Amino acid sequence: MPYVTDPTAPRIAVVGATGVVGTTLLQLIQDRGFRYRDLHLVASARSAGREITVEGRTYRVHNLDGFDFSSVDVAFFSAGGSVSTTWVPKAVAQGALVIDNTSAFRMDPDTPLVVPQVNSHELDARPVSGIIANPNCSTIPLVRLLKPVEERWGIRQAVVSTYQAASGAGYSGIDELRAAARSVLEDPESPGVSETFSPSLGFDVIPRIDRLLDDGFTFEEQKMLQESRKILGLPHLDVTTTCVRVPVVNSHSEAAWVECHNPVDRAELVELLAGQTEVTVHDRETVGAFPTPRTAGDPNQVHVGRVRVAGHNPRGFWMWIVADNVRIGAALNALQIAEVLTERGVL
Ligand SMILES: NC(=O)c1ccc[n+]([C@@H]2O[C@H](COP(=O)([O-])OP(=O)(O)OC[C@H]3O[C@@H](n4cnc5c(N)ncnc54)[C@H](OP(=O)(O)O)[C@@H]3O)[C@@H](O)[C@H]2O)c1
């Protein structure tokens, strides 16, 4: 039972409790037995007053506007970047430690950007800013796999294409994909539904996620470069990406070409990746096997397949990655941060 009366267990708040990430976080808190002694569910005025049952207890959703964080030890924020920009500093000033799922503070030098399997040393003490940032959903699985490769062979460059699911845009993204697919099935000439995604995501792929920057890259692509460098502590790491939204409900995929400083042996690479915490390599026994968003299996694992060392350039290899963007890329990573903080007595 994660709910306890133990006065040393933290009092938690989930901001964005009615969203895709918040709902999944509440499920994971129960599934993983994360101990807490008080729980506050927070969202916008739209959901205020709604009742949500967690572990058999019914909680009323609070309106963030006016919510007091002084009785909260740790607050998980998953309600959008502008909400975090305004409210995270207030929550910190009222005494809460914040684990933020948005991009608002990721590049702040006083805010650690943490993937527990990669840089958990950042969690040894309470950060100066009072905030721990959770990285972008495509960056997290990538850096979990790049870290051991960097340590073994050294990385010269990584070139990555992402295939990102509609759930990355929350409940409205999932609903819109379903509506768009229905409308194109009924009428192939239909322009499809297009509010969250443009053009419509029904039976199409969109090579632009988040806003376009002056250099032609998107903010999503810039996040993958900057965040990978910060998490891995490699300020000159060469990672370049094309981020693409695809008509998949949940779980992001990535095709990654990684060129190393030294020749790579496929068998050793496969064993190295398979030995990482919470990583499943699908072509360990059957060369060429691969995971997909619908068939990968355990959503709490990073899935890898089609590991190929290039014959013409044995310093380079490809791998295909699938990871649940809502869990690995957001809620699970955030909860694992809190678990480490609790183990180390920081919370
Ligand atoms: N989905 C992913 O894969 C993923 C991955 C990594 C990071 N993130 C980040 O996590 C955040 C939430 O994403 P999501 O996918 O869960 O979105 P979502 O399904 O649209 O949920 C948004 C949540 O934020 C709340 N909210 C919106 N505006 C608010 C406001 N002004 N004040 C208080 N609460 C407000 C909503 O509450 P109402 O019910 O009241 O509208 C809802 O609980 C975003 O910043 C997103 O970038 C998402």
Short mmCIF file of C-alpha atoms and ligand atoms in Angstrom, two decimals:
data_model
loop_
_atom_site.label_atom_id
_atom_site.label_comp_id
_atom_site.label_asym_id
_atom_site.label_seq_id
_atom_site.Cartn_x
_atom_site.Cartn_y
_atom_site.Cartn_z
CA MET A 1 0.00 0.00 0.00
CA PRO A 2 1.75 3.22 -1.07
CA TYR A 3 -0.52 5.37 1.18
CA VAL A 4 1.01 5.37 4.66
CA THR A 5 0.62 7.36 7.86
CA ASP A 6 4.40 7.27 8.43
CA PRO A 7 5.34 10.95 9.08
CA THR A 8 8.62 10.53 7.17
CA ALA A 9 6.83 9.68 3.89
CA PRO A 10 6.46 12.68 1.53
CA ARG A 11 3.30 14.68 0.90
CA ILE A 12 2.87 14.86 -2.86
CA ALA A 13 1.02 16.99 -5.39
CA VAL A 14 0.36 16.00 -9.00
CA VAL A 15 -0.21 19.07 -11.16
CA GLY A 16 -1.87 18.03 -14.43
CA ALA A 17 -3.47 15.09 -12.63
CA THR A 18 -6.22 14.74 -15.25
CA GLY A 19 -3.84 14.58 -18.25
CA VAL A 20 -2.16 11.64 -19.99
CA VAL A 21 1.07 12.01 -18.00
CA GLY A 22 -0.64 12.81 -14.67
CA THR A 23 -3.05 9.88 -14.95
CA THR A 24 -0.18 7.51 -15.78
CA LEU A 25 1.86 8.86 -12.87
CA LEU A 26 -1.00 8.11 -10.47
CA GLN A 27 -1.19 4.56 -11.85
CA LEU A 28 2.58 4.08 -11.47
CA ILE A 29 2.53 5.43 -7.90
CA GLN A 30 0.10 2.64 -7.07
CA ASP A 31 1.79 -0.07 -9.17
CA ARG A 32 5.30 0.62 -7.84
CA GLY A 33 4.20 1.14 -4.22
CA PHE A 34 5.66 4.65 -3.93
CA ARG A 35 4.99 5.59 -0.30
CA TYR A 36 3.27 8.91 0.44
CA ARG A 37 1.28 10.25 3.37
CA ASP A 38 -0.79 12.86 1.56
CA LEU A 39 -1.83 13.36 -2.06
CA HIS A 40 -3.12 16.51 -3.76
CA LEU A 41 -4.50 16.37 -7.30
CA VAL A 42 -4.30 19.67 -9.18
CA ALA A 43 -5.44 20.79 -12.65
CA SER A 44 -7.08 23.82 -14.26
CA ALA A 45 -10.46 25.37 -13.46
CA ARG A 46 -11.92 23.04 -16.14
CA SER A 47 -11.39 19.98 -13.94
CA ALA A 48 -11.59 21.54 -10.49
CA GLY A 49 -14.02 19.63 -8.28
CA ARG A 50 -13.79 16.43 -10.34
CA GLU A 51 -13.32 13.32 -8.19
CA ILE A 52 -10.53 10.80 -8.87
CA THR A 53 -10.04 7.55 -6.96
CA VAL A 54 -6.50 6.48 -6.13
CA GLU A 55 -5.93 3.29 -4.12
CA GLY A 56 -9.59 3.23 -3.09
CA ARG A 57 -9.49 6.82 -1.73
CA THR A 58 -11.41 9.55 -3.51
CA TYR A 59 -9.71 12.91 -4.04
CA ARG A 60 -11.24 16.13 -5.31
CA VAL A 61 -9.19 17.92 -8.00
CA HIS A 62 -7.99 21.38 -6.91
CA ASN A 63 -7.72 24.42 -9.17
CA LEU A 64 -4.02 25.31 -9.57
CA ASP A 65 -5.02 28.96 -9.43
CA GLY A 66 -4.90 29.58 -5.69
CA PHE A 67 -3.46 26.19 -4.67
CA ASP A 68 -1.10 26.43 -1.67
CA PHE A 69 2.05 24.25 -1.93
CA SER A 70 3.19 24.87 1.65
CA SER A 71 1.86 21.48 2.75
CA VAL A 72 3.58 19.65 -0.14
CA ASP A 73 7.04 18.03 -0.04
CA VAL A 74 7.28 17.09 -3.71
CA ALA A 75 5.21 18.40 -6.61
CA PHE A 76 5.15 16.70 -10.03
CA PHE A 77 4.31 19.25 -12.75
CA SER A 78 2.86 17.96 -16.06
CA ALA A 79 0.58 20.75 -17.21
CA GLY A 80 2.52 22.48 -20.00
CA GLY A 81 5.53 24.77 -20.21
CA SER A 82 3.73 28.06 -19.62
CA VAL A 83 2.00 26.65 -16.51
CA SER A 84 5.37 25.52 -15.14
CA THR A 85 7.04 28.85 -15.96
CA THR A 86 4.44 30.66 -13.84
CA TRP A 87 3.73 28.14 -11.08
CA VAL A 88 6.91 26.15 -10.42
CA PRO A 89 8.76 29.13 -8.86
CA LYS A 90 5.73 29.75 -6.60
CA ALA A 91 5.63 26.10 -5.52
CA VAL A 92 9.38 26.17 -4.76
CA ALA A 93 9.00 29.42 -2.79
CA GLN A 94 6.28 27.72 -0.71
CA GLY A 95 8.70 24.88 0.13
CA ALA A 96 7.97 22.12 -2.39
CA LEU A 97 10.68 20.29 -4.35
CA VAL A 98 9.46 20.21 -7.96
CA ILE A 99 9.95 17.45 -10.54
CA ASP A 100 9.01 19.17 -13.78
CA ASN A 101 7.99 17.29 -16.92
CA THR A 102 7.98 20.33 -19.20
CA SER A 103 10.80 22.05 -21.10
CA ALA A 104 10.54 25.21 -18.96
CA PHE A 105 13.64 24.70 -16.76
CA ARG A 106 15.58 21.92 -18.54
CA MET A 107 18.46 24.14 -19.65
CA ASP A 108 18.60 26.21 -16.43
CA PRO A 109 22.17 25.74 -15.08
CA ASP A 110 20.89 25.44 -11.48
CA THR A 111 18.38 22.73 -12.44
CA PRO A 112 19.62 19.17 -12.94
CA LEU A 113 18.20 17.34 -15.96
CA VAL A 114 17.98 13.74 -14.86
CA VAL A 115 17.55 10.25 -16.25
CA PRO A 116 18.17 8.07 -13.18
CA GLN A 117 19.79 5.25 -15.20
CA VAL A 118 22.30 7.77 -16.63
CA ASN A 119 23.12 10.61 -14.21
CA SER A 120 21.60 9.78 -10.83
CA HIS A 121 24.61 11.41 -9.12
CA GLU A 122 22.71 14.66 -9.75
CA LEU A 123 20.21 13.49 -7.13
CA ASP A 124 22.61 13.30 -4.18
CA ALA A 125 21.42 16.66 -2.81
CA ARG A 126 18.49 19.04 -3.14
CA PRO A 127 19.21 21.26 -6.20
CA VAL A 128 19.86 24.99 -5.76
CA SER A 129 16.80 25.88 -7.86
CA GLY A 130 14.50 23.50 -5.96
CA ILE A 131 13.63 21.95 -9.35
CA ILE A 132 14.63 18.70 -11.07
CA ALA A 133 13.78 18.63 -14.75
CA ASN A 134 12.57 15.56 -16.60
CA PRO A 135 13.99 15.42 -20.16
CA ASN A 136 12.16 15.29 -23.47
CA CYS A 137 10.39 12.00 -24.23
CA SER A 138 12.62 11.06 -27.21
CA THR A 139 15.83 12.10 -25.47
CA ILE A 140 15.38 9.77 -22.46
CA PRO A 141 15.54 6.37 -24.27
CA LEU A 142 18.30 7.63 -26.58
CA VAL A 143 20.69 8.75 -23.82
CA ARG A 144 20.05 5.51 -21.88
CA LEU A 145 21.53 3.66 -24.87
CA LEU A 146 24.20 6.19 -25.89
CA LYS A 147 25.82 6.29 -22.44
CA PRO A 148 27.30 2.73 -22.48
CA VAL A 149 28.29 3.13 -26.14
CA GLU A 150 30.15 6.36 -25.32
CA GLU A 151 31.94 4.65 -22.42
CA ARG A 152 32.97 1.63 -24.53
CA TRP A 153 33.73 3.02 -28.00
CA GLY A 154 33.40 6.82 -27.81
CA ILE A 155 30.74 8.54 -29.97
CA ARG A 156 31.78 10.64 -32.97
CA GLN A 157 28.25 11.43 -34.14
CA ALA A 158 24.66 10.22 -33.78
CA VAL A 159 22.07 10.83 -36.51
CA VAL A 160 18.53 10.12 -35.35
CA SER A 161 15.07 10.13 -36.96
CA THR A 162 12.13 9.92 -34.59
CA TYR A 163 8.66 8.49 -35.23
CA GLN A 164 6.60 10.14 -32.48
CA ALA A 165 3.12 9.06 -31.36
CA ALA A 166 0.02 11.24 -31.04
CA SER A 167 -0.06 10.77 -27.25
CA GLY A 168 2.99 13.04 -27.07
CA ALA A 169 0.46 15.84 -27.53
CA GLY A 170 -1.73 14.64 -24.65
CA TYR A 171 -5.37 13.52 -24.67
CA SER A 172 -6.25 16.02 -27.39
CA GLY A 173 -3.59 14.46 -29.66
CA ILE A 174 -4.95 10.94 -29.17
CA ASP A 175 -8.56 12.05 -29.74
CA GLU A 176 -7.59 13.99 -32.85
CA LEU A 177 -5.70 11.06 -34.41
CA ARG A 178 -8.74 8.80 -33.92
CA ALA A 179 -11.12 11.40 -35.40
CA ALA A 180 -8.75 12.16 -38.30
CA ALA A 181 -8.29 8.47 -39.15
CA ARG A 182 -12.08 7.94 -39.13
CA SER A 183 -12.70 10.93 -41.38
CA VAL A 184 -10.05 9.87 -43.96
CA LEU A 185 -11.35 6.28 -43.93
CA GLU A 186 -14.85 7.55 -44.67
CA ASP A 187 -13.66 9.97 -47.36
CA PRO A 188 -10.09 9.62 -48.71
CA GLU A 189 -10.32 13.15 -50.16
CA SER A 190 -11.16 14.64 -46.75
CA PRO A 191 -8.54 17.11 -45.45
CA GLY A 192 -9.00 15.38 -42.07
CA VAL A 193 -9.33 16.89 -38.62
CA SER A 194 -6.48 19.31 -37.86
CA GLU A 195 -6.32 21.34 -34.65
CA THR A 196 -3.52 19.83 -32.59
CA PHE A 197 -1.58 18.55 -35.64
CA SER A 198 -1.07 20.38 -38.90
CA PRO A 199 -1.63 19.03 -41.49
CA SER A 200 -4.02 16.35 -40.22
CA LEU A 201 -2.29 13.22 -38.82
CA GLY A 202 -4.88 10.80 -40.30
CA PHE A 203 -2.83 8.42 -42.52
CA ASP A 204 0.00 10.92 -42.86
CA VAL A 205 3.39 11.76 -41.27
CA ILE A 206 4.43 15.27 -40.23
CA PRO A 207 8.14 16.19 -40.16
CA ARG A 208 7.67 19.08 -37.73
CA ILE A 209 7.12 18.82 -33.96
CA ASP A 210 6.96 21.96 -31.84
CA ARG A 211 7.84 25.37 -33.26
CA LEU A 212 10.20 26.03 -36.18
CA LEU A 213 13.41 27.88 -35.27
CA ASP A 214 15.34 30.39 -37.39
CA ASP A 215 17.96 27.80 -38.41
CA GLY A 216 15.28 25.49 -39.91
CA PHE A 217 15.42 22.93 -37.09
CA THR A 218 12.41 22.57 -34.79
CA PHE A 219 12.43 23.18 -31.04
CA GLU A 220 11.90 19.42 -30.54
CA GLU A 221 15.08 18.73 -32.57
CA GLN A 222 17.03 21.38 -30.65
CA LYS A 223 15.85 19.87 -27.33
CA MET A 224 17.25 16.44 -28.32
CA LEU A 225 20.69 17.96 -29.03
CA GLN A 226 20.94 20.26 -26.02
CA GLU A 227 19.41 17.85 -23.52
CA SER A 228 21.56 14.87 -24.63
CA ARG A 229 24.67 16.99 -24.12
CA LYS A 230 23.57 18.14 -20.65
CA ILE A 231 22.50 14.70 -19.38
CA LEU A 232 25.59 12.89 -20.68
CA GLY A 233 27.93 15.71 -19.57
CA LEU A 234 29.32 15.91 -23.14
CA PRO A 235 28.98 19.58 -24.18
CA HIS A 236 30.32 18.94 -27.71
CA LEU A 237 28.40 15.71 -28.44
CA ASP A 238 27.28 15.72 -32.09
CA VAL A 239 23.64 14.56 -32.17
CA THR A 240 21.46 15.63 -35.07
CA THR A 241 17.81 14.68 -35.49
CA THR A 242 14.69 14.87 -37.65
CA CYS A 243 11.60 14.59 -35.45
CA VAL A 244 8.48 13.25 -37.15
CA ARG A 245 4.92 12.83 -35.84
CA VAL A 246 3.36 9.56 -37.08
CA PRO A 247 -0.18 8.15 -36.85
CA VAL A 248 0.55 5.90 -33.87
CA VAL A 249 -1.48 6.26 -30.66
CA ASN A 250 1.30 5.64 -28.14
CA SER A 251 5.06 4.94 -27.94
CA HIS A 252 7.78 6.76 -29.84
CA SER A 253 10.25 4.98 -32.15
CA GLU A 254 13.70 6.14 -33.23
CA ALA A 255 16.12 5.02 -35.95
CA ALA A 256 19.61 5.92 -34.71
CA TRP A 257 22.87 5.81 -36.68
CA VAL A 258 25.77 6.02 -34.23
CA GLU A 259 29.32 6.47 -35.48
CA CYS A 260 32.02 5.72 -32.93
CA HIS A 261 35.73 6.49 -32.65
CA ASN A 262 36.61 2.79 -32.69
CA PRO A 263 35.28 -0.30 -34.57
CA VAL A 264 32.21 -1.89 -32.99
CA ASP A 265 31.60 -5.63 -32.62
CA ARG A 266 27.88 -6.45 -33.04
CA ALA A 267 27.83 -9.33 -30.53
CA GLU A 268 29.53 -7.20 -27.89
CA LEU A 269 27.22 -4.26 -28.64
CA VAL A 270 24.10 -6.40 -28.28
CA GLU A 271 25.31 -7.80 -24.94
CA LEU A 272 26.23 -4.31 -23.73
CA LEU A 273 22.80 -2.89 -24.56
CA ALA A 274 20.97 -5.94 -23.17
CA GLY A 275 22.90 -5.54 -19.92
CA GLN A 276 21.51 -2.04 -19.29
CA THR A 277 18.86 -1.59 -16.62
CA GLU A 278 15.30 -1.95 -17.99
CA VAL A 279 16.41 -2.45 -21.62
CA THR A 280 15.17 -5.34 -23.80
CA VAL A 281 17.11 -6.18 -26.97
CA HIS A 282 14.82 -8.02 -29.38
CA ASP A 283 17.44 -9.29 -31.83
CA ARG A 284 19.70 -10.75 -29.20
CA GLU A 285 18.91 -14.30 -30.36
CA THR A 286 17.27 -13.63 -33.72
CA VAL A 287 19.22 -11.15 -35.84
CA GLY A 288 16.82 -8.68 -37.45
CA ALA A 289 14.04 -8.99 -34.88
CA PHE A 290 12.45 -5.70 -33.88
CA PRO A 291 9.91 -4.13 -31.50
CA THR A 292 7.05 -1.91 -32.68
CA PRO A 293 4.87 0.48 -30.67
CA ARG A 294 2.07 -2.10 -30.59
CA THR A 295 4.12 -5.28 -30.13
CA ALA A 296 7.10 -4.20 -28.03
CA GLY A 297 5.75 -5.62 -24.76
CA ASP A 298 6.61 -4.31 -21.27
CA PRO A 299 5.96 -0.53 -21.42
CA ASN A 300 8.40 0.07 -18.57
CA GLN A 301 11.35 -1.12 -20.70
CA VAL A 302 13.29 0.57 -23.51
CA HIS A 303 13.06 -1.79 -26.50
CA VAL A 304 15.84 -2.16 -29.09
CA GLY A 305 16.07 -4.15 -32.32
CA ARG A 306 17.70 -4.30 -35.76
CA VAL A 307 21.17 -3.68 -34.36
CA ARG A 308 23.42 -3.52 -37.44
CA VAL A 309 27.12 -2.74 -37.71
CA ALA A 310 27.86 -1.29 -41.15
CA GLY A 311 30.11 -3.52 -43.30
CA HIS A 312 31.55 -0.52 -45.16
CA ASN A 313 32.20 1.37 -41.91
CA PRO A 314 32.58 -0.89 -38.85
CA ARG A 315 32.80 2.14 -36.57
CA GLY A 316 29.12 2.84 -37.28
CA PHE A 317 25.94 1.02 -36.36
CA TRP A 318 22.19 1.41 -36.60
CA MET A 319 19.64 0.56 -33.93
CA TRP A 320 15.85 0.77 -33.82
CA ILE A 321 14.40 1.98 -30.52
CA VAL A 322 10.82 1.88 -29.18
CA ALA A 323 9.85 3.39 -25.82
CA ASP A 324 6.55 4.37 -24.23
CA ASN A 325 6.73 8.17 -24.36
CA VAL A 326 4.22 8.65 -21.54
CA ARG A 327 5.97 6.21 -19.17
CA ILE A 328 9.70 6.04 -20.09
CA GLY A 329 9.56 9.54 -21.56
CA ALA A 330 7.67 11.24 -18.73
CA ALA A 331 5.78 9.67 -15.80
CA LEU A 332 8.05 6.69 -15.06
CA ASN A 333 11.25 8.74 -15.33
CA ALA A 334 9.74 11.37 -13.00
CA LEU A 335 8.70 8.76 -10.45
CA GLN A 336 12.09 7.04 -10.62
CA ILE A 337 13.67 10.43 -9.81
CA ALA A 338 11.44 10.64 -6.72
CA GLU A 339 12.29 7.05 -5.76
CA VAL A 340 16.03 7.81 -5.85
CA LEU A 341 15.52 11.03 -3.84
CA THR A 342 13.61 9.05 -1.22
CA GLU A 343 16.25 6.29 -1.04
CA ARG A 344 18.96 8.91 -0.54
CA GLY A 345 17.02 10.80 2.15
CA VAL A 346 16.79 13.97 0.02
CA LEU A 347 13.01 13.80 0.15
N1 LIG B 1 2.46 13.07 -23.31
C1 LIG B 1 3.75 12.85 -23.32
O1 LIG B 1 4.26 11.88 -23.91
C2 LIG B 1 4.69 13.78 -22.62
C3 LIG B 1 6.02 13.41 -22.50
C4 LIG B 1 6.91 14.26 -21.86
C5 LIG B 1 6.46 15.46 -21.37
N2 LIG B 1 5.16 15.81 -21.50
C6 LIG B 1 4.73 17.10 -20.97
O2 LIG B 1 3.83 16.90 -19.89
C7 LIG B 1 2.86 17.94 -19.89
C8 LIG B 1 1.46 17.34 -19.87
O3 LIG B 1 1.31 16.53 -21.02
P1 LIG B 1 0.06 15.57 -21.21
O4 LIG B 1 0.41 14.75 -22.38
O5 LIG B 1 -0.33 14.91 -19.94
O6 LIG B 1 -1.09 16.63 -21.64
P2 LIG B 1 -2.69 16.54 -21.46
O7 LIG B 1 -3.18 15.16 -21.58
O8 LIG B 1 -3.22 17.56 -22.40
O9 LIG B 1 -2.93 17.02 -19.96
C9 LIG B 1 -2.67 18.36 -19.57
C10 LIG B 1 -2.89 18.48 -18.08
O10 LIG B 1 -2.51 19.81 -17.68
C11 LIG B 1 -3.63 20.44 -17.06
N3 LIG B 1 -3.62 21.87 -17.38
C12 LIG B 1 -3.67 22.43 -18.61
N4 LIG B 1 -3.67 23.77 -18.49
C13 LIG B 1 -3.61 24.05 -17.17
C14 LIG B 1 -3.59 25.26 -16.40
N5 LIG B 1 -3.62 26.45 -16.98
N6 LIG B 1 -3.53 25.15 -15.05
C15 LIG B 1 -3.52 23.95 -14.45
N7 LIG B 1 -3.54 22.77 -15.11
C16 LIG B 1 -3.58 22.83 -16.45
C17 LIG B 1 -4.85 19.75 -17.63
O11 LIG B 1 -5.91 19.91 -16.73
P3 LIG B 1 -7.47 20.05 -17.20
O12 LIG B 1 -8.07 18.68 -17.10
O13 LIG B 1 -8.04 20.97 -16.17
O14 LIG B 1 -7.49 20.61 -18.58
C18 LIG B 1 -4.34 18.30 -17.66
O15 LIG B 1 -4.37 17.75 -16.38
C19 LIG B 1 3.18 18.82 -21.10
O16 LIG B 1 3.97 19.91 -20.68
C20 LIG B 1 3.97 17.93 -22.00
O17 LIG B 1 4.86 18.63 -22.82
C21 LIG B 1 4.26 14.99 -22.09
#
